[in-house]
Amino acid sequence: MGAWNVLNILKSLRDEGLMDEYNALLERFNISTEHFIKTKYPYLSEFPFDTTGYESTYFFRKYRERKDLVEEVVKVLLATLHHQPIWWWYGCDIKSLGVYTTPMNSRCLLDAYEDNPSDHLLLRIGYAGILAPWSQVYPTGEACTGPNWSPDGSSGSYFNPAWSNEFGVGLYADLHALKAYVIEDPDFGLIGYGCTVSKRNNLYIITPAKGIDSGIFIAPSKINIEVLRAHISETNVTENGEKISLDVSKSINSIGTIILKVNGLKAGRYIISTDGGFSKEISCPLGSLEIEIPAAEKETRINISASNQI
């Protein structure tokens, strides 16, 4: 469990210059990867009904760029997660305890969708599974992973009491996966998952929902936008991705900067500026950028535009 985050930890260790720790973790990670690549059925657990190995299998195999084996995991996940259109089961692992695996496995489907944005089933099932755990978080802040969630609101069952158990493991993965998705649905046209979206001429106008307002994936152009230490109130993006504007606010008052990440841009040079006077031109040969930007006290308008310079 948690293989999705090992890659983030490795990157952070390398970026912070902690190379001894980076190399030690990478060595262990590579040993684990070999198991998930070579084992014919790596989904086993101590319980016959358990799905804790699915998420690790997906991300270990993706790390090794084994597309064939990644596609196998996606098929297993789609066979495991419920497709019935009833809200308390849709996108869920159905079992009597340990439902924290639902968001962990659902984030695999969302990751696969971002690589294959024409496969809308991945988004439908994956997004339902990401939202599902919140039906088990009570107004008091307590969370229950003991029973199946169901419409009767039961806090436990005869065999399984209402305990939180590993629920936090699932919620941590869930919070990192939640984002808004803008798609051109074959049946319903332009719609948003976790956001409202409209289109004027060639401009997408996106307003993410509260609590899901730190990331946006625009499927038609495969552009991924993420802010750290901030919230997005509105984003405007041209169809070709050459002009992007974001209205963002700090998540806490004590910070002075926010971090902006954008993937899926056309390769080239881009100018990043704010309404507070900040401006910087950077090269994005791989279509990705990451930049730290000064944050205003209330709201900051960030503009990204393709530069004419080569």
PDB file of C-alpha atoms in Angstrom, residues 49-213:
ATOM      1  CA  PHE A  49     -11.139 -10.872  -0.186  1.00  0.00           C
ATOM      2  CA  ASP A  50      -8.482  -8.188   0.266  1.00  0.00           C
ATOM      3  CA  THR A  51      -7.519  -5.632  -2.396  1.00  0.00           C
ATOM      4  CA  THR A  52      -4.583  -3.956  -0.656  1.00  0.00           C
ATOM      5  CA  GLY A  53      -2.060  -5.154  -3.252  1.00  0.00           C
ATOM      6  CA  TYR A  54      -3.755  -3.685  -6.300  1.00  0.00           C
ATOM      7  CA  GLU A  55      -2.608  -0.073  -5.923  1.00  0.00           C
ATOM      8  CA  SER A  56       1.021  -1.052  -5.299  1.00  0.00           C
ATOM      9  CA  THR A  57       0.975  -3.400  -8.287  1.00  0.00           C
ATOM     10  CA  TYR A  58      -0.289  -0.596 -10.527  1.00  0.00           C
ATOM     11  CA  PHE A  59       2.275   2.028  -9.525  1.00  0.00           C
ATOM     12  CA  PHE A  60       5.270  -0.320  -9.315  1.00  0.00           C
ATOM     13  CA  ARG A  61       4.531  -1.529 -12.820  1.00  0.00           C
ATOM     14  CA  LYS A  62       3.984   1.986 -14.126  1.00  0.00           C
ATOM     15  CA  TYR A  63       7.321   3.040 -12.630  1.00  0.00           C
ATOM     16  CA  ARG A  64       8.987   0.368 -14.794  1.00  0.00           C
ATOM     17  CA  GLU A  65       6.996   1.565 -17.816  1.00  0.00           C
ATOM     18  CA  ARG A  66       5.445  -1.866 -18.328  1.00  0.00           C
ATOM     19  CA  LYS A  67       2.345  -0.680 -20.136  1.00  0.00           C
ATOM     20  CA  ASP A  68       1.180  -4.237 -20.807  1.00  0.00           C
ATOM     21  CA  LEU A  69       1.242  -5.111 -17.104  1.00  0.00           C
ATOM     22  CA  VAL A  70      -0.344  -1.785 -16.128  1.00  0.00           C
ATOM     23  CA  GLU A  71      -3.269  -2.513 -18.456  1.00  0.00           C
ATOM     24  CA  GLU A  72      -3.676  -5.884 -16.744  1.00  0.00           C
ATOM     25  CA  VAL A  73      -4.047  -4.155 -13.350  1.00  0.00           C
ATOM     26  CA  VAL A  74      -6.636  -1.759 -14.773  1.00  0.00           C
ATOM     27  CA  LYS A  75      -8.708  -4.722 -15.979  1.00  0.00           C
ATOM     28  CA  VAL A  76      -8.468  -6.318 -12.526  1.00  0.00           C
ATOM     29  CA  LEU A  77      -9.559  -3.064 -10.860  1.00  0.00           C
ATOM     30  CA  LEU A  78     -12.514  -2.607 -13.205  1.00  0.00           C
ATOM     31  CA  ALA A  79     -13.562  -6.168 -12.428  1.00  0.00           C
ATOM     32  CA  THR A  80     -13.293  -5.494  -8.676  1.00  0.00           C
ATOM     33  CA  LEU A  81     -14.916  -2.076  -8.237  1.00  0.00           C
ATOM     34  CA  HIS A  82     -18.706  -1.987  -8.426  1.00  0.00           C
ATOM     35  CA  HIS A  83     -20.399  -0.556 -11.538  1.00  0.00           C
ATOM     36  CA  GLN A  84     -23.975  -0.648 -10.222  1.00  0.00           C
ATOM     37  CA  PRO A  85     -25.468   2.877 -10.427  1.00  0.00           C
ATOM     38  CA  ILE A  86     -26.425   3.090  -6.755  1.00  0.00           C
ATOM     39  CA  TRP A  87     -24.534   5.722  -4.835  1.00  0.00           C
ATOM     40  CA  TRP A  88     -23.405   3.669  -1.832  1.00  0.00           C
ATOM     41  CA  TRP A  89     -21.717   0.983  -3.976  1.00  0.00           C
ATOM     42  CA  TYR A  90     -20.698   2.746  -7.188  1.00  0.00           C
ATOM     43  CA  GLY A  91     -16.929   2.603  -7.634  1.00  0.00           C
ATOM     44  CA  CYS A  92     -16.427   0.800  -4.308  1.00  0.00           C
ATOM     45  CA  ASP A  93     -14.634  -2.268  -3.045  1.00  0.00           C
ATOM     46  CA  ILE A  94     -17.486  -4.305  -1.594  1.00  0.00           C
ATOM     47  CA  LYS A  95     -16.524  -6.147   1.550  1.00  0.00           C
ATOM     48  CA  SER A  96     -17.299  -6.212   5.245  1.00  0.00           C
ATOM     49  CA  LEU A  97     -14.266  -4.290   6.475  1.00  0.00           C
ATOM     50  CA  GLY A  98     -11.223  -2.405   5.263  1.00  0.00           C
ATOM     51  CA  VAL A  99     -13.034  -0.125   2.829  1.00  0.00           C
ATOM     52  CA  TYR A 100     -10.094   2.311   2.967  1.00  0.00           C
ATOM     53  CA  THR A 101      -8.777   0.521  -0.142  1.00  0.00           C
ATOM     54  CA  THR A 102     -11.544   2.028  -2.287  1.00  0.00           C
ATOM     55  CA  PRO A 103      -9.895   5.460  -2.735  1.00  0.00           C
ATOM     56  CA  MET A 104      -6.434   3.912  -3.073  1.00  0.00           C
ATOM     57  CA  ASN A 105      -7.583   1.688  -5.920  1.00  0.00           C
ATOM     58  CA  SER A 106      -9.744   4.406  -7.457  1.00  0.00           C
ATOM     59  CA  ARG A 107      -6.775   6.750  -7.775  1.00  0.00           C
ATOM     60  CA  CYS A 108      -5.174   4.106 -10.043  1.00  0.00           C
ATOM     61  CA  LEU A 109      -8.138   4.403 -12.404  1.00  0.00           C
ATOM     62  CA  LEU A 110      -7.906   8.209 -12.364  1.00  0.00           C
ATOM     63  CA  ASP A 111      -4.197   8.020 -13.115  1.00  0.00           C
ATOM     64  CA  ALA A 112      -4.933   5.619 -15.984  1.00  0.00           C
ATOM     65  CA  TYR A 113      -7.650   7.978 -17.244  1.00  0.00           C
ATOM     66  CA  GLU A 114      -5.238  10.895 -17.438  1.00  0.00           C
ATOM     67  CA  ASP A 115      -3.081   8.752 -19.725  1.00  0.00           C
ATOM     68  CA  ASN A 116      -6.167   7.672 -21.733  1.00  0.00           C
ATOM     69  CA  PRO A 117      -8.709  10.541 -21.562  1.00  0.00           C
ATOM     70  CA  SER A 118     -10.968   8.982 -24.183  1.00  0.00           C
ATOM     71  CA  ASP A 119     -11.777   6.083 -21.815  1.00  0.00           C
ATOM     72  CA  HIS A 120     -14.593   7.687 -19.833  1.00  0.00           C
ATOM     73  CA  LEU A 121     -15.363   4.515 -17.865  1.00  0.00           C
ATOM     74  CA  LEU A 122     -12.078   4.925 -15.978  1.00  0.00           C
ATOM     75  CA  LEU A 123     -13.135   8.407 -14.874  1.00  0.00           C
ATOM     76  CA  ARG A 124     -16.713   7.450 -13.972  1.00  0.00           C
ATOM     77  CA  ILE A 125     -15.726   4.526 -11.764  1.00  0.00           C
ATOM     78  CA  GLY A 126     -12.546   6.129 -10.430  1.00  0.00           C
ATOM     79  CA  TYR A 127     -14.179   9.420  -9.456  1.00  0.00           C
ATOM     80  CA  ALA A 128     -17.086   7.656  -7.758  1.00  0.00           C
ATOM     81  CA  GLY A 129     -14.594   5.663  -5.687  1.00  0.00           C
ATOM     82  CA  ILE A 130     -12.675   8.796  -4.717  1.00  0.00           C
ATOM     83  CA  LEU A 131     -15.865  10.440  -3.410  1.00  0.00           C
ATOM     84  CA  ALA A 132     -17.249   7.303  -1.736  1.00  0.00           C
ATOM     85  CA  PRO A 133     -15.206   7.354   1.532  1.00  0.00           C
ATOM     86  CA  TRP A 134     -16.674  10.699   2.553  1.00  0.00           C
ATOM     87  CA  SER A 135     -20.004   8.973   3.222  1.00  0.00           C
ATOM     88  CA  GLN A 136     -18.182   7.300   6.135  1.00  0.00           C
ATOM     89  CA  VAL A 137     -16.841  10.533   7.669  1.00  0.00           C
ATOM     90  CA  TYR A 138     -19.333  11.704  10.277  1.00  0.00           C
ATOM     91  CA  PRO A 139     -20.033  15.362  11.202  1.00  0.00           C
ATOM     92  CA  THR A 140     -17.987  14.841  14.380  1.00  0.00           C
ATOM     93  CA  GLY A 141     -14.896  14.072  12.287  1.00  0.00           C
ATOM     94  CA  GLU A 142     -14.943  10.384  13.171  1.00  0.00           C
ATOM     95  CA  ALA A 143     -14.590   7.876  10.344  1.00  0.00           C
ATOM     96  CA  CYS A 144     -15.673   4.261  10.136  1.00  0.00           C
ATOM     97  CA  THR A 145     -14.022   1.550   8.077  1.00  0.00           C
ATOM     98  CA  GLY A 146     -15.634  -1.411   9.834  1.00  0.00           C
ATOM     99  CA  PRO A 147     -18.853  -2.130   7.903  1.00  0.00           C
ATOM    100  CA  ASN A 148     -19.853  -1.614   4.311  1.00  0.00           C
ATOM    101  CA  TRP A 149     -21.271   1.823   3.741  1.00  0.00           C
ATOM    102  CA  SER A 150     -24.969   1.607   3.048  1.00  0.00           C
ATOM    103  CA  PRO A 151     -27.973   3.948   2.972  1.00  0.00           C
ATOM    104  CA  ASP A 152     -29.114   2.982   6.472  1.00  0.00           C
ATOM    105  CA  GLY A 153     -26.193   4.940   7.941  1.00  0.00           C
ATOM    106  CA  SER A 154     -25.215   2.025  10.165  1.00  0.00           C
ATOM    107  CA  SER A 155     -22.165   2.734  12.312  1.00  0.00           C
ATOM    108  CA  GLY A 156     -21.291  -0.937  12.654  1.00  0.00           C
ATOM    109  CA  SER A 157     -22.557  -4.454  12.376  1.00  0.00           C
ATOM    110  CA  TYR A 158     -22.869  -7.565  14.522  1.00  0.00           C
ATOM    111  CA  PHE A 159     -19.427  -8.784  13.519  1.00  0.00           C
ATOM    112  CA  ASN A 160     -17.558  -5.551  12.729  1.00  0.00           C
ATOM    113  CA  PRO A 161     -17.760  -2.592  15.121  1.00  0.00           C
ATOM    114  CA  ALA A 162     -17.521   1.037  14.049  1.00  0.00           C
ATOM    115  CA  TRP A 163     -13.769   1.511  14.193  1.00  0.00           C
ATOM    116  CA  SER A 164     -11.564   3.810  12.138  1.00  0.00           C
ATOM    117  CA  ASN A 165      -8.757   1.255  11.708  1.00  0.00           C
ATOM    118  CA  GLU A 166      -6.701   2.133   8.564  1.00  0.00           C
ATOM    119  CA  PHE A 167      -9.214   4.685   7.275  1.00  0.00           C
ATOM    120  CA  GLY A 168      -6.613   7.453   7.411  1.00  0.00           C
ATOM    121  CA  VAL A 169      -4.425   5.581   4.929  1.00  0.00           C
ATOM    122  CA  GLY A 170      -7.255   5.759   2.428  1.00  0.00           C
ATOM    123  CA  LEU A 171      -8.172   9.379   3.159  1.00  0.00           C
ATOM    124  CA  TYR A 172      -4.556  10.505   2.725  1.00  0.00           C
ATOM    125  CA  ALA A 173      -4.471   8.972  -0.750  1.00  0.00           C
ATOM    126  CA  ASP A 174      -7.939  10.376  -1.391  1.00  0.00           C
ATOM    127  CA  LEU A 175      -7.004  13.964  -0.550  1.00  0.00           C
ATOM    128  CA  HIS A 176      -4.008  13.808  -2.861  1.00  0.00           C
ATOM    129  CA  ALA A 177      -6.116  12.420  -5.719  1.00  0.00           C
ATOM    130  CA  LEU A 178      -9.094  14.789  -5.518  1.00  0.00           C
ATOM    131  CA  LYS A 179      -9.158  17.302  -8.347  1.00  0.00           C
ATOM    132  CA  ALA A 180     -11.526  18.764 -10.911  1.00  0.00           C
ATOM    133  CA  TYR A 181     -11.870  17.135 -14.335  1.00  0.00           C
ATOM    134  CA  VAL A 182     -13.070  18.895 -17.482  1.00  0.00           C
ATOM    135  CA  ILE A 183     -14.208  16.499 -20.207  1.00  0.00           C
ATOM    136  CA  GLU A 184     -16.059  16.375 -23.512  1.00  0.00           C
ATOM    137  CA  ASP A 185     -18.508  13.574 -22.772  1.00  0.00           C
ATOM    138  CA  PRO A 186     -19.780  11.688 -25.852  1.00  0.00           C
ATOM    139  CA  ASP A 187     -23.357  11.824 -24.523  1.00  0.00           C
ATOM    140  CA  PHE A 188     -23.560  15.032 -22.467  1.00  0.00           C
ATOM    141  CA  GLY A 189     -20.988  17.290 -24.112  1.00  0.00           C
ATOM    142  CA  LEU A 190     -18.818  19.592 -22.008  1.00  0.00           C
ATOM    143  CA  ILE A 191     -19.137  18.679 -18.317  1.00  0.00           C
ATOM    144  CA  GLY A 192     -17.076  18.969 -15.164  1.00  0.00           C
ATOM    145  CA  TYR A 193     -16.376  16.465 -12.423  1.00  0.00           C
ATOM    146  CA  GLY A 194     -15.863  18.460  -9.224  1.00  0.00           C
ATOM    147  CA  CYS A 195     -16.250  21.791 -11.018  1.00  0.00           C
ATOM    148  CA  THR A 196     -18.503  23.950 -13.141  1.00  0.00           C
ATOM    149  CA  VAL A 197     -17.262  24.597 -16.650  1.00  0.00           C
ATOM    150  CA  SER A 198     -18.347  26.629 -19.645  1.00  0.00           C
ATOM    151  CA  LYS A 199     -16.749  27.473 -22.958  1.00  0.00           C
ATOM    152  CA  ARG A 200     -16.665  30.832 -24.694  1.00  0.00           C
ATOM    153  CA  ASN A 201     -15.125  30.793 -28.150  1.00  0.00           C
ATOM    154  CA  ASN A 202     -11.960  28.739 -27.569  1.00  0.00           C
ATOM    155  CA  LEU A 203     -11.710  29.456 -23.829  1.00  0.00           C
ATOM    156  CA  TYR A 204     -12.564  27.029 -21.011  1.00  0.00           C
ATOM    157  CA  ILE A 205     -13.838  28.814 -17.877  1.00  0.00           C
ATOM    158  CA  ILE A 206     -13.523  26.510 -14.854  1.00  0.00           C
ATOM    159  CA  THR A 207     -14.634  26.976 -11.242  1.00  0.00           C
ATOM    160  CA  PRO A 208     -13.545  24.066  -9.020  1.00  0.00           C
ATOM    161  CA  ALA A 209     -15.673  23.031  -6.054  1.00  0.00           C
ATOM    162  CA  LYS A 210     -14.474  23.906  -2.562  1.00  0.00           C
ATOM    163  CA  GLY A 211     -12.236  21.209  -1.161  1.00  0.00           C
ATOM    164  CA  ILE A 212     -11.293  19.999  -4.660  1.00  0.00           C
ATOM    165  CA  ASP A 213      -9.742  23.301  -5.685  1.00  0.00           C
TER     166      ASP A 213
END
